[in-house]
XYZ file of C-alpha atoms in Angstrom:
612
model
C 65.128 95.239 44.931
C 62.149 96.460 43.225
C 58.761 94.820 42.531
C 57.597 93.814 38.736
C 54.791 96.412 38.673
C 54.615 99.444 40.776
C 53.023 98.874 43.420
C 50.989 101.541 45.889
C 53.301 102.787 49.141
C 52.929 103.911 52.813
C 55.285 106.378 52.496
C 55.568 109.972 50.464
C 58.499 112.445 50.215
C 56.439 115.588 49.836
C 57.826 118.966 50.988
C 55.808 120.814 53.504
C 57.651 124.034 52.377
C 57.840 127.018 54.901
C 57.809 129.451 52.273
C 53.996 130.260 52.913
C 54.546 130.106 57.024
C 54.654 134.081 56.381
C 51.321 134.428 54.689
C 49.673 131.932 57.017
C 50.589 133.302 60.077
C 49.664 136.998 58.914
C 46.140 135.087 57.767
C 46.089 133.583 61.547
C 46.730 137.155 62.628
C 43.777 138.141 61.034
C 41.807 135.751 62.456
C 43.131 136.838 65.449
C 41.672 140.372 65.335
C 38.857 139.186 64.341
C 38.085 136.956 66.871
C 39.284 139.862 69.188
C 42.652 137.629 71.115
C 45.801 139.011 70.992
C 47.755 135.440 70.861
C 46.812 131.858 69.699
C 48.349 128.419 71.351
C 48.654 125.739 68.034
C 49.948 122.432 69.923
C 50.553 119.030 67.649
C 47.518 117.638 68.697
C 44.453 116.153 67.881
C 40.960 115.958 70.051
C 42.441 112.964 71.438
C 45.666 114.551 71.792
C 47.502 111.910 69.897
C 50.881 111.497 68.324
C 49.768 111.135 65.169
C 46.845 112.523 64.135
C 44.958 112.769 60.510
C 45.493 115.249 57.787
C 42.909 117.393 58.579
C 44.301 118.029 62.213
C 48.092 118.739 61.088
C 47.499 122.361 62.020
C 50.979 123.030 63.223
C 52.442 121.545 60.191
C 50.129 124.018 58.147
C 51.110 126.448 59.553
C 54.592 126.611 60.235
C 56.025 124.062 57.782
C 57.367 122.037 61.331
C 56.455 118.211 60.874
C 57.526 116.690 64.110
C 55.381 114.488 66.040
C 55.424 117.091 68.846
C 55.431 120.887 69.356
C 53.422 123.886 70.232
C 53.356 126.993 68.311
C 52.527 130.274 70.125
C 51.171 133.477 67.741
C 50.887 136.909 69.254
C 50.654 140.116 67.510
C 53.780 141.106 66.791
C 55.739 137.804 67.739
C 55.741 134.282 67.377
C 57.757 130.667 69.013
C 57.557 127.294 68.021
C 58.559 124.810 71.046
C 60.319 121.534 70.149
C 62.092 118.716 72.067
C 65.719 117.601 71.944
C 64.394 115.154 68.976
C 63.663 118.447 67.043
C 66.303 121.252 67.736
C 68.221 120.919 64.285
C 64.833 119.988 62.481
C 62.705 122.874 63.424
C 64.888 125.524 62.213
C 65.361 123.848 59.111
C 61.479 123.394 58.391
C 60.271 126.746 59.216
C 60.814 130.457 58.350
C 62.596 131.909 61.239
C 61.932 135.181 60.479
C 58.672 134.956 61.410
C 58.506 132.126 63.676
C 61.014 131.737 66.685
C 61.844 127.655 67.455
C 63.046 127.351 71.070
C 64.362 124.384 72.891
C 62.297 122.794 75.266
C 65.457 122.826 77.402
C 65.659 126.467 77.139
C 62.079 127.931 77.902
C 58.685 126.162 77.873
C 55.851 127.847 75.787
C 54.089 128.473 79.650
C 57.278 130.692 80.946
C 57.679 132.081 77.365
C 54.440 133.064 77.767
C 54.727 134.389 80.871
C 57.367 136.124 80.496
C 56.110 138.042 76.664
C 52.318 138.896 76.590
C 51.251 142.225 77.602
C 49.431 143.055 80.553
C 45.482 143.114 80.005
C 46.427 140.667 76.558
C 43.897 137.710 75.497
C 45.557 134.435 74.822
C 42.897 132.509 72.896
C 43.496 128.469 72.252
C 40.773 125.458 71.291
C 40.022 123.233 74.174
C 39.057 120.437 72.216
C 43.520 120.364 71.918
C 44.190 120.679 75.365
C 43.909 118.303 78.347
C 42.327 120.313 81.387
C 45.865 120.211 82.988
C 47.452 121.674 80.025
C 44.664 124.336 80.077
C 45.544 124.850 84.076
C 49.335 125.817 83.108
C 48.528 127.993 80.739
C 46.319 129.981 83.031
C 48.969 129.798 85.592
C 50.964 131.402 82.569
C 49.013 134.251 81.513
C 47.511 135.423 85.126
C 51.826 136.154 85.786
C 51.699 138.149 82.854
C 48.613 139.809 84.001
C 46.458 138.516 81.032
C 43.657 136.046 80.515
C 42.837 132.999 78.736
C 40.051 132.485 76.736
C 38.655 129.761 74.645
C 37.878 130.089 71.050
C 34.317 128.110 69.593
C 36.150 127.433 66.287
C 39.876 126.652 65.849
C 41.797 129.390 63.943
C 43.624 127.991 62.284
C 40.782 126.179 60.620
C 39.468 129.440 59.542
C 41.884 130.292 57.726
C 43.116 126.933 56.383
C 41.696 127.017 52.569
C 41.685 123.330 51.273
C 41.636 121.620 54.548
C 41.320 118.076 54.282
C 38.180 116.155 55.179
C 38.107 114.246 58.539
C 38.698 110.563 57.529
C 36.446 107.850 57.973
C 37.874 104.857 57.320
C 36.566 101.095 57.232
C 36.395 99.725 60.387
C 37.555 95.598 61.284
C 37.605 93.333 64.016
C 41.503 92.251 65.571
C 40.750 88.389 65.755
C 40.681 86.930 69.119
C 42.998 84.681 68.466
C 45.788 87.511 67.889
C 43.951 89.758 70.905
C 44.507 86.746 73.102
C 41.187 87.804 75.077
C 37.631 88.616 74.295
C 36.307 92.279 74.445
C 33.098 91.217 76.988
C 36.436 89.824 79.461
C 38.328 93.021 78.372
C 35.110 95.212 79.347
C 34.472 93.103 82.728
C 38.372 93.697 83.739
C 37.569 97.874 82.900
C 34.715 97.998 85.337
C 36.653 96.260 87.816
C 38.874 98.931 87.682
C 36.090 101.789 87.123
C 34.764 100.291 90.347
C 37.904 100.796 92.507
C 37.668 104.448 91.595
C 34.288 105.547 92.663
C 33.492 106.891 89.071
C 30.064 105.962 87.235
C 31.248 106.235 84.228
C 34.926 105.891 82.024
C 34.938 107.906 79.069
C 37.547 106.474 76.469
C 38.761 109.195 74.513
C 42.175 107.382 73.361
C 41.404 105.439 70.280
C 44.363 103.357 71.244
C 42.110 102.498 74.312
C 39.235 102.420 71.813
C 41.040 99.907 69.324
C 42.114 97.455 72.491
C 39.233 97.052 74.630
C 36.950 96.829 71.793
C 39.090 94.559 69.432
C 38.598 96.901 66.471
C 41.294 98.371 64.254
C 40.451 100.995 61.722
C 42.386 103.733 58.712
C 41.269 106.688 59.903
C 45.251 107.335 61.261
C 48.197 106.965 58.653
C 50.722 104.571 60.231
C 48.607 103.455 62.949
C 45.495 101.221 62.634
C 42.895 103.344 64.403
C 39.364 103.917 63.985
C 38.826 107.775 65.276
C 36.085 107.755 68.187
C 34.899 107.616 71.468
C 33.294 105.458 74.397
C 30.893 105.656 77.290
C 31.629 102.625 79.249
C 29.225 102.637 82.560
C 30.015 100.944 85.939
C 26.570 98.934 85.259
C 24.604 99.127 81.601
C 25.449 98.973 78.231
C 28.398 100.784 76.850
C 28.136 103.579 73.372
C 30.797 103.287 71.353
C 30.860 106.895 68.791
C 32.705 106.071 65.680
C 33.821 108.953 63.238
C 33.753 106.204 60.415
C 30.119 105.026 58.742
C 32.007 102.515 56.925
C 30.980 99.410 59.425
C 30.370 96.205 57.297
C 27.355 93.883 58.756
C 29.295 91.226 60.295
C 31.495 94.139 62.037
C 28.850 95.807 63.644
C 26.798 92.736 64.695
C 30.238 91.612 66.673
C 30.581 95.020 68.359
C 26.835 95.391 69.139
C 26.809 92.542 70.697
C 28.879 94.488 73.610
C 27.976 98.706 72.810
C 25.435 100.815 71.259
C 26.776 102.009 68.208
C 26.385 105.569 67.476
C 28.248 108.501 65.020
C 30.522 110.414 66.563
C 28.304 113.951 66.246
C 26.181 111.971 69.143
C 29.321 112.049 71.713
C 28.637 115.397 73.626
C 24.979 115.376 73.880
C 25.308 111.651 75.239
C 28.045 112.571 77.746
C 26.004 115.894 78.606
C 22.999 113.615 79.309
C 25.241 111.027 81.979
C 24.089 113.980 84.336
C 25.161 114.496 87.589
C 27.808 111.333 87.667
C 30.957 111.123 88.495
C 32.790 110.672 84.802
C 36.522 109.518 84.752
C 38.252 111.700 81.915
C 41.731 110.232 80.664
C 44.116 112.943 81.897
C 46.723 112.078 79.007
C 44.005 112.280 75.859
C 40.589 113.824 77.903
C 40.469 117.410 76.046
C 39.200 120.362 78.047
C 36.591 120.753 76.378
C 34.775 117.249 77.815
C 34.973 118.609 81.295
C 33.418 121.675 80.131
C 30.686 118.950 78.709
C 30.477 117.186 82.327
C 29.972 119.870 84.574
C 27.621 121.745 82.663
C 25.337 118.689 83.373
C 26.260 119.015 86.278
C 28.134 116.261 86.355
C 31.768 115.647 88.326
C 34.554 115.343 86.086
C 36.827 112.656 87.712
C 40.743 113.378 85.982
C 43.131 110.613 86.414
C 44.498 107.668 84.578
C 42.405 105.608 82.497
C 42.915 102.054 83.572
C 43.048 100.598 79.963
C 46.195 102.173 79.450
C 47.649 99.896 81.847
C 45.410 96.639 80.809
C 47.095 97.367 77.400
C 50.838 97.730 78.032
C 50.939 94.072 79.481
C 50.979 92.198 76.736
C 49.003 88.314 77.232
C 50.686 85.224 75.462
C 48.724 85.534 72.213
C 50.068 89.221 71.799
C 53.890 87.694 72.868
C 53.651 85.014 70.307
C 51.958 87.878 67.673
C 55.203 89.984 68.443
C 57.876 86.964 68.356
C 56.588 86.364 64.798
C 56.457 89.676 63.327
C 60.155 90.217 64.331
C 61.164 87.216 62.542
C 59.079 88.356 59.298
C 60.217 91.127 60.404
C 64.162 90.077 60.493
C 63.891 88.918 57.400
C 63.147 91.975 55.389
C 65.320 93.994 57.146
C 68.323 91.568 56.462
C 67.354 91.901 52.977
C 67.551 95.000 53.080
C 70.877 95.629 55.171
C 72.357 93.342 52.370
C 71.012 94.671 49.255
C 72.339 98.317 51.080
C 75.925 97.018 51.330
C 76.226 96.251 47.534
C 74.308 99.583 46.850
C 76.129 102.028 48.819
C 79.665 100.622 48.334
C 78.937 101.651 44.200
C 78.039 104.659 45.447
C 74.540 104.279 43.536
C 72.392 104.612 46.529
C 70.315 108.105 48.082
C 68.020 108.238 51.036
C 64.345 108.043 49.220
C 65.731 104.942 47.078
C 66.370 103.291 50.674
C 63.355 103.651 52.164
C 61.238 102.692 49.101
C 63.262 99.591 48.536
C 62.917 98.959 52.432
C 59.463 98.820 51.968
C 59.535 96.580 48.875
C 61.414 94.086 50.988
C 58.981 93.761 54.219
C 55.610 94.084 51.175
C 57.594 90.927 49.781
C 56.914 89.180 52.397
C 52.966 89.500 51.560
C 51.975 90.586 55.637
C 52.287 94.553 55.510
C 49.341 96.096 56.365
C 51.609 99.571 56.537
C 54.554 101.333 57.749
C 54.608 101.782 61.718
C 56.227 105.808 60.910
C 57.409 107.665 58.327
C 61.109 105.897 57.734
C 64.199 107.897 58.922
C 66.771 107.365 56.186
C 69.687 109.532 57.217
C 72.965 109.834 55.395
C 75.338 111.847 56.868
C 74.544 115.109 57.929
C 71.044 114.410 57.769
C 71.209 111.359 60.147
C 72.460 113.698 62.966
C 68.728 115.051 62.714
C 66.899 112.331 64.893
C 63.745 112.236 63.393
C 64.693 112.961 59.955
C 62.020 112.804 57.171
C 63.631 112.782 54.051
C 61.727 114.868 51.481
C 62.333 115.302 47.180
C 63.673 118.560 48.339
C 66.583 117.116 51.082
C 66.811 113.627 49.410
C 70.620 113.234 49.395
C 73.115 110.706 48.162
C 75.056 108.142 50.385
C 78.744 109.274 50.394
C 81.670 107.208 51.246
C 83.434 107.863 54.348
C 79.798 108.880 56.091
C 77.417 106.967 58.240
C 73.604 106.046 57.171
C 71.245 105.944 59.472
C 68.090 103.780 59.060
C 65.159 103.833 61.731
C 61.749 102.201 60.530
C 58.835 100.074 61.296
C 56.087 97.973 60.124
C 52.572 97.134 61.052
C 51.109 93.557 60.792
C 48.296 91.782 62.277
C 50.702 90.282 65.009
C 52.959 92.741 65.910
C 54.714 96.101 65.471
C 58.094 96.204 64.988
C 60.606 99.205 65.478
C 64.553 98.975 64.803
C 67.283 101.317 63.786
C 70.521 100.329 62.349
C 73.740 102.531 61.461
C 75.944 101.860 58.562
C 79.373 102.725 57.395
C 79.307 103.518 53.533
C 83.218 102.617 53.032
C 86.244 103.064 55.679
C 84.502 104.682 58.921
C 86.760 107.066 61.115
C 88.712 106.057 63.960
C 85.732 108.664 65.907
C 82.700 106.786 64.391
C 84.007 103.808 65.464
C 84.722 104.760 69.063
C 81.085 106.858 69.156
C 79.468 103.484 67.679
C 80.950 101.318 70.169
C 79.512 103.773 73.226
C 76.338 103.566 71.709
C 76.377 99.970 71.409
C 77.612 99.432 75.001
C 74.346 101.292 76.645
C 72.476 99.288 74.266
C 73.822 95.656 75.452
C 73.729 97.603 78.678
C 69.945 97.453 78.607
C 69.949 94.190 76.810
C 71.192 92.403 79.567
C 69.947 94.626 82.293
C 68.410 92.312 85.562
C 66.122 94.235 87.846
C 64.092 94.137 90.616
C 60.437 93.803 90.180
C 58.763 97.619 90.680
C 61.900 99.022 89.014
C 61.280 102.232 86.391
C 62.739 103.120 83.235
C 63.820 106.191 84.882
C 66.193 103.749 87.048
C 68.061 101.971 84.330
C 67.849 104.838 81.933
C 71.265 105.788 82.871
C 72.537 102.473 81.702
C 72.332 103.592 78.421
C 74.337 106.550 78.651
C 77.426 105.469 81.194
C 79.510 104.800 78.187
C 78.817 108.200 76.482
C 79.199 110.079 79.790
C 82.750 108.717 80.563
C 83.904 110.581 77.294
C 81.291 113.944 77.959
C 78.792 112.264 75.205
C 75.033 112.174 75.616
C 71.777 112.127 73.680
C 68.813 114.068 74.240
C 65.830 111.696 73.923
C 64.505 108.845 75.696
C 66.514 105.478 75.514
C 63.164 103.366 75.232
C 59.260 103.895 74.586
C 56.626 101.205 74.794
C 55.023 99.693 71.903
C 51.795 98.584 70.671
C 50.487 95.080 69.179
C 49.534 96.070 66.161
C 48.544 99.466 67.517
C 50.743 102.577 68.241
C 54.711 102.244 67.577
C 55.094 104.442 70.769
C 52.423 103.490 73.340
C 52.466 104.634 77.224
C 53.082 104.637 79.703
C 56.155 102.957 80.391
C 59.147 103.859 79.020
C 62.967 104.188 79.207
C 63.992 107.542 80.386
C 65.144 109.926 82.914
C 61.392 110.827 83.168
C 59.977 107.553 83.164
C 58.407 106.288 86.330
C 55.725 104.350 85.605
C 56.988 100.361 86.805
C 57.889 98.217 84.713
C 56.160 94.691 84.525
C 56.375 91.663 82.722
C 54.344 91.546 79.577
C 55.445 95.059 78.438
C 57.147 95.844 75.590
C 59.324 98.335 75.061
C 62.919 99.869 72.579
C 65.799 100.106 73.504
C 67.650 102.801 71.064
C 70.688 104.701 72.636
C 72.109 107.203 70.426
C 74.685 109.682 69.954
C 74.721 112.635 66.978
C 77.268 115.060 65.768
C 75.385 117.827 64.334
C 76.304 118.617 60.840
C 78.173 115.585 60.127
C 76.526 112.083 61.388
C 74.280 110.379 63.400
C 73.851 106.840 65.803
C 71.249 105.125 66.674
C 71.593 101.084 67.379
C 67.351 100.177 68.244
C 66.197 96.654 69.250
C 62.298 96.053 70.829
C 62.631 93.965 73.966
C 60.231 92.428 75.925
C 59.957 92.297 79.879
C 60.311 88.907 81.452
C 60.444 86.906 85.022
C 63.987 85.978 85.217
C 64.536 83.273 87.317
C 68.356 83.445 89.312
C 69.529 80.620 91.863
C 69.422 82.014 95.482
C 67.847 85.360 94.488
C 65.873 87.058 97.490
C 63.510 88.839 95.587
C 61.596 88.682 92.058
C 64.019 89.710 89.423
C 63.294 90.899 85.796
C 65.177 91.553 82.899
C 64.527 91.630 78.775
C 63.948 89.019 76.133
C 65.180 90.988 72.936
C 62.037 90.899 70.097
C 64.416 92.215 66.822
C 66.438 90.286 64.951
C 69.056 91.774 62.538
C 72.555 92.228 62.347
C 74.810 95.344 64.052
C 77.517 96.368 61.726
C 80.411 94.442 62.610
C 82.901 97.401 60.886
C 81.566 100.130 63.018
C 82.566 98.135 66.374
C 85.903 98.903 68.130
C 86.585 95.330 70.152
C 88.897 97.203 72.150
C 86.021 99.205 73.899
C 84.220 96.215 74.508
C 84.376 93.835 77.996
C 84.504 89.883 77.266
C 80.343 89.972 78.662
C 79.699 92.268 76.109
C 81.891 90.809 73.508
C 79.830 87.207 74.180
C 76.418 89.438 74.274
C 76.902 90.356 70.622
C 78.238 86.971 69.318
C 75.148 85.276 71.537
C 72.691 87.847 69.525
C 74.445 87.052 66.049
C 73.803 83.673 66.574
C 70.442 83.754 67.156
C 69.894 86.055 64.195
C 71.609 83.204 61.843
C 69.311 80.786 63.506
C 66.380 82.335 62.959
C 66.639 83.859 59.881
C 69.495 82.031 57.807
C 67.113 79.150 56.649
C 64.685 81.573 54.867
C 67.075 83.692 52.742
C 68.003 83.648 49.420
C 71.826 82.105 49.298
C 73.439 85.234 48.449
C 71.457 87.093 51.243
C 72.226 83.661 53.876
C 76.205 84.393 53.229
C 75.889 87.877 53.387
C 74.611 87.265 56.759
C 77.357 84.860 57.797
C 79.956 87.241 57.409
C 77.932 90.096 59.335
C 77.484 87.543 62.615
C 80.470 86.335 62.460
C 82.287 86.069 66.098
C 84.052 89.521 67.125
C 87.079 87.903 67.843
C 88.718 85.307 65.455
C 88.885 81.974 65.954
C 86.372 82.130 68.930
């Protein structure tokens, strides 16, 4: 499908090429000198240490030519690391000039012990504290007093010294999230905050997540590709009128009369002298997104810097009814675009006309036909074959491939609308799939109707029904090394804290929350899996039950490929799982397709097993 006219998109294939990581880093070595430190920390990280984070704060991506969402690049004199996840292992090497730069699984060695364990006795590690939480800042000092070195922090980033052309900060127009799609007003939201500022002693939260920012106030902004955020901060007191410091100057009237009617409104070059002038107070700093460098501000005004939690975080993971009903409709506008698309892909990649950039434009085209896209939720991952085996794959003009037959495509993307923010991956055999793909499908599908019809006990973790996901995988010596599930936003951040699905995740899960559930399984150099529903934590009620029980109301809606499923591998509960989903996809979606596209989708939901 494409639209009559061209039409502007969320989405660019540009080529961060590593070919000048050589020149840069020999630039940042200069800097170095200058500046008289002997090694530079560059984390993937902005002053609010987000996920993603604006143009002008893609310093690691700069510099190395690595675009993953998270990393940290260490620069001495005379060597060089760049530390990735499991998401990134086959990426980073692939993105960056390693002979000059050195990636290294997380897994292996963390930047701390590599660190420890490489500078020189009497060396100066310099790093920005505005891009490190005071607990980050603690390890690396930890770090460099085992080498026998020190730490030292720098007034102006270095890489921003060197960084010709740097892009301006945004500031974006700012808007108000309707009540009516918030579910609750921001004076109730505020009231519930200094309920829980009150529990902790503190005189003072300040919000330096513009997630945090975006919720409590019921603002969204641009300043953030992908995510609606307006770039700031807030002073929110125990008693008196909160200060809201926005980055962005671009408030209409009828905006800043609704948010003045709760803050002071003030630009964002106000922030430290206001939070140097709290005084003596005792000032909760977010411990996720509080950078070092506003307890520096605190306690030279002699003020106590209180680092924990900040309670938003929480307030916003449970999602009220208004949010629910928000996400329940996006996934069906949602559902419907996607289906589209799945079909339109079928006809496409069977003529063998089909390559990875041409998917994720005409992906786009379908959910902007449905008139509701306010943007992408990430960059699309549109992997075909080899490439899908990397698991956050960003398809450039420079890796754009063609779909094969006889290879898997891998398609994991998003959307943002008003109401919601969906998230879902699908895998799709282009022509006769291999008796392997099949079986490695069907394990991956099996931890994913694992979680699907998971029941729990209320104060259960992700960490405890992580492994749900991965029992099939593990009875053949399979695995995947990322999380099976992160939370989501309401028309906020695709991955939003704290809870999550993983063998790290222990914050309790609660009804309200939203969250994926994307098992996975990759063969490097040949394909990759990745099945990805959202599902959303319920009460379930169960006759005779002696305690509160939970389990998941699944949010996406679109079909699994019924070609890549061995029936064989599957037990009758599963089996009746899958045909239950089908059927509700048909329901909810069937009535609003084009014919072609409706019996399309009848054959992909058809029952597993004939005749049933």
């Amino acid at each position: 499908m494409t639209t009559a006219q061209p039409r502007h998109r969320f989405q660019t294939f540009d080529d961060p090429s590593h070919r000048k990581g050589p020149e840069r880093i020999a630039a940042l070595r200069a800097a170095m000198r200058e500046a008289r430190v002997d090694g530079f920390v560059v984390p993937r990280a902005d002053e609010h240490q987000s996920e993603y984070v604006p143009a002008h704060a893609e310093r690691l991506a700069w510099l190395t030519g690595f675009t993953g969402s998270a990393g940290t690049a260490v620069v001495l004199a005379d060597a060089a690391a760049l530390f990735v996840d499991g998401r990134y292992t086959l990426q980073a090497p692939e993105q960056v000039d390693t002979g000059v730069i050195t990636p290294v699984p997380l897994a292996e060695k963390t930047a701390e012990a590599w660190l420890a364990e490489t500078l020189k006795q009497g060396a100066i590690l310099g790093y920005d504290p505005w891009l490190h939480t005071p607990d980050g800042v603690a390890r690396l000092e930890r770090a460099v007093a085992q080498a026998g070195a020190s730490l030292r922090p720098v007034a102006e980033n270095l890489v921003d010294a060197v960084w010709a052309g740097r892009p301006r900060p945004p500031a974006g127009a700012v808007v108000l999230q309707p009540e009516a799609l918030a579910g609750e007003g921001a004076s109730d939201k505020l009231a519930r905050i200094r309920e829980g500022l009150s529990g902790s002693g503190c005189d003072a939260l300040v919000i330096s997540d513009p997630h945090n920012l975006a919720w409590a106030f019921n603002l969204r902004g641009s300043d953030v590709t992908h995510t609606p955020l307006a770039l700031g901060y807030a002073l929110v007191p125990r008693q008196g009128r909160a200060r809201i410091f926005l980055v962005s100057s671009e408030i209409a009237p009828e905006v800043r009369s609704a948010l003045e009617g709760l803050a002071d409104i003030a630009p964002r070059g106000a922030f430290a002298d206001a939070l140097a002038g709290l005084g003596n107070g005792r000032i909760r700093l977010d411990a996720a997104t509080g950078a070092a460098a506003l307890k520096n501000l605190v306690e030279a005004a002699g003020g106590v810097a209180d680092v924990g939690p900040d309670p938003i975080t929480a307030l916003k993971a449970v999602k009220n009814e208004a949010e629910i009903a928000g996400a329940r409709a996006a996934h069906i506008r949602d559902g419907l675009a996607v289906t589209h698309f799945l079909a339109w892909l079928d006809a496409r990649a069977a003529a063998g006309a089909l390559n990875e950039i041409e998917a994720v434009e005409a992906l786009e085209d379908f959910r902007a036909a449905g008139g509701e896209l306010r943007d992408v939720s990430f960059p699309t991952i549109s992997g075909s074959g080899p490439n899908g085996a990397i698991v956050h794959y960003r398809v450039t003009r420079a890796t754009d491939r063609r779909v094969q037959p006889g290879e898997l495509f891998l398609v994991d993307s998003g959307a943002q609308y008003r109401d919601g923010t969906t998230d879902v991956t699908r895998t799709v055999a282009v022509g006769e799939p291999s008796a392997e793909m099949r079986d490695r499908f069907t394990r991956v599908l099996k931890g994913h109707v694992a979680i699907s019809r998971a029941v729990f006990p209320k104060g259960t973790t992700g960490a405890q029904i992580d492994a749900l996901a991965r029992l099939s995988l593990w009875e053949a010596g399979l695995d995947f090394d990322h999380g099976t599930g992160h939370g989501v936003g309401s028309f906020l951040s695709v991955h939003e804290g704290p809870q999550r699905i993983a063998k790290t995740g222990t914050v309790v899960l609660q009804p309200g929350m939203i969250l994926s559930n994307e098992p996975g399984y990759y063969r490097a150099g040949a394909y990759g899996i990745r099945t990805e529903n959202l599902v959303l934590v319920r009460d379930i009620e169960i006759a005779g039950a002696e305690r509160p029980m939970l389990g998941f109301e699944t949010l996406t809606l679109a079909p699994y490929d019924r070609r890549l499923i061995e029936i064989a591998l599957l037990s009758p509960a599963e089996i009746a799982w899958i045909d239950a989903y089908h059927g509700r996809v048909r329901e909810a979606l069937s009535a609003d397709l084009a014919s072609e596209t409706a019996l399309w989708l009848e054959r992909a939901t058809a029952p597993l097993v004939a005749g049933v």
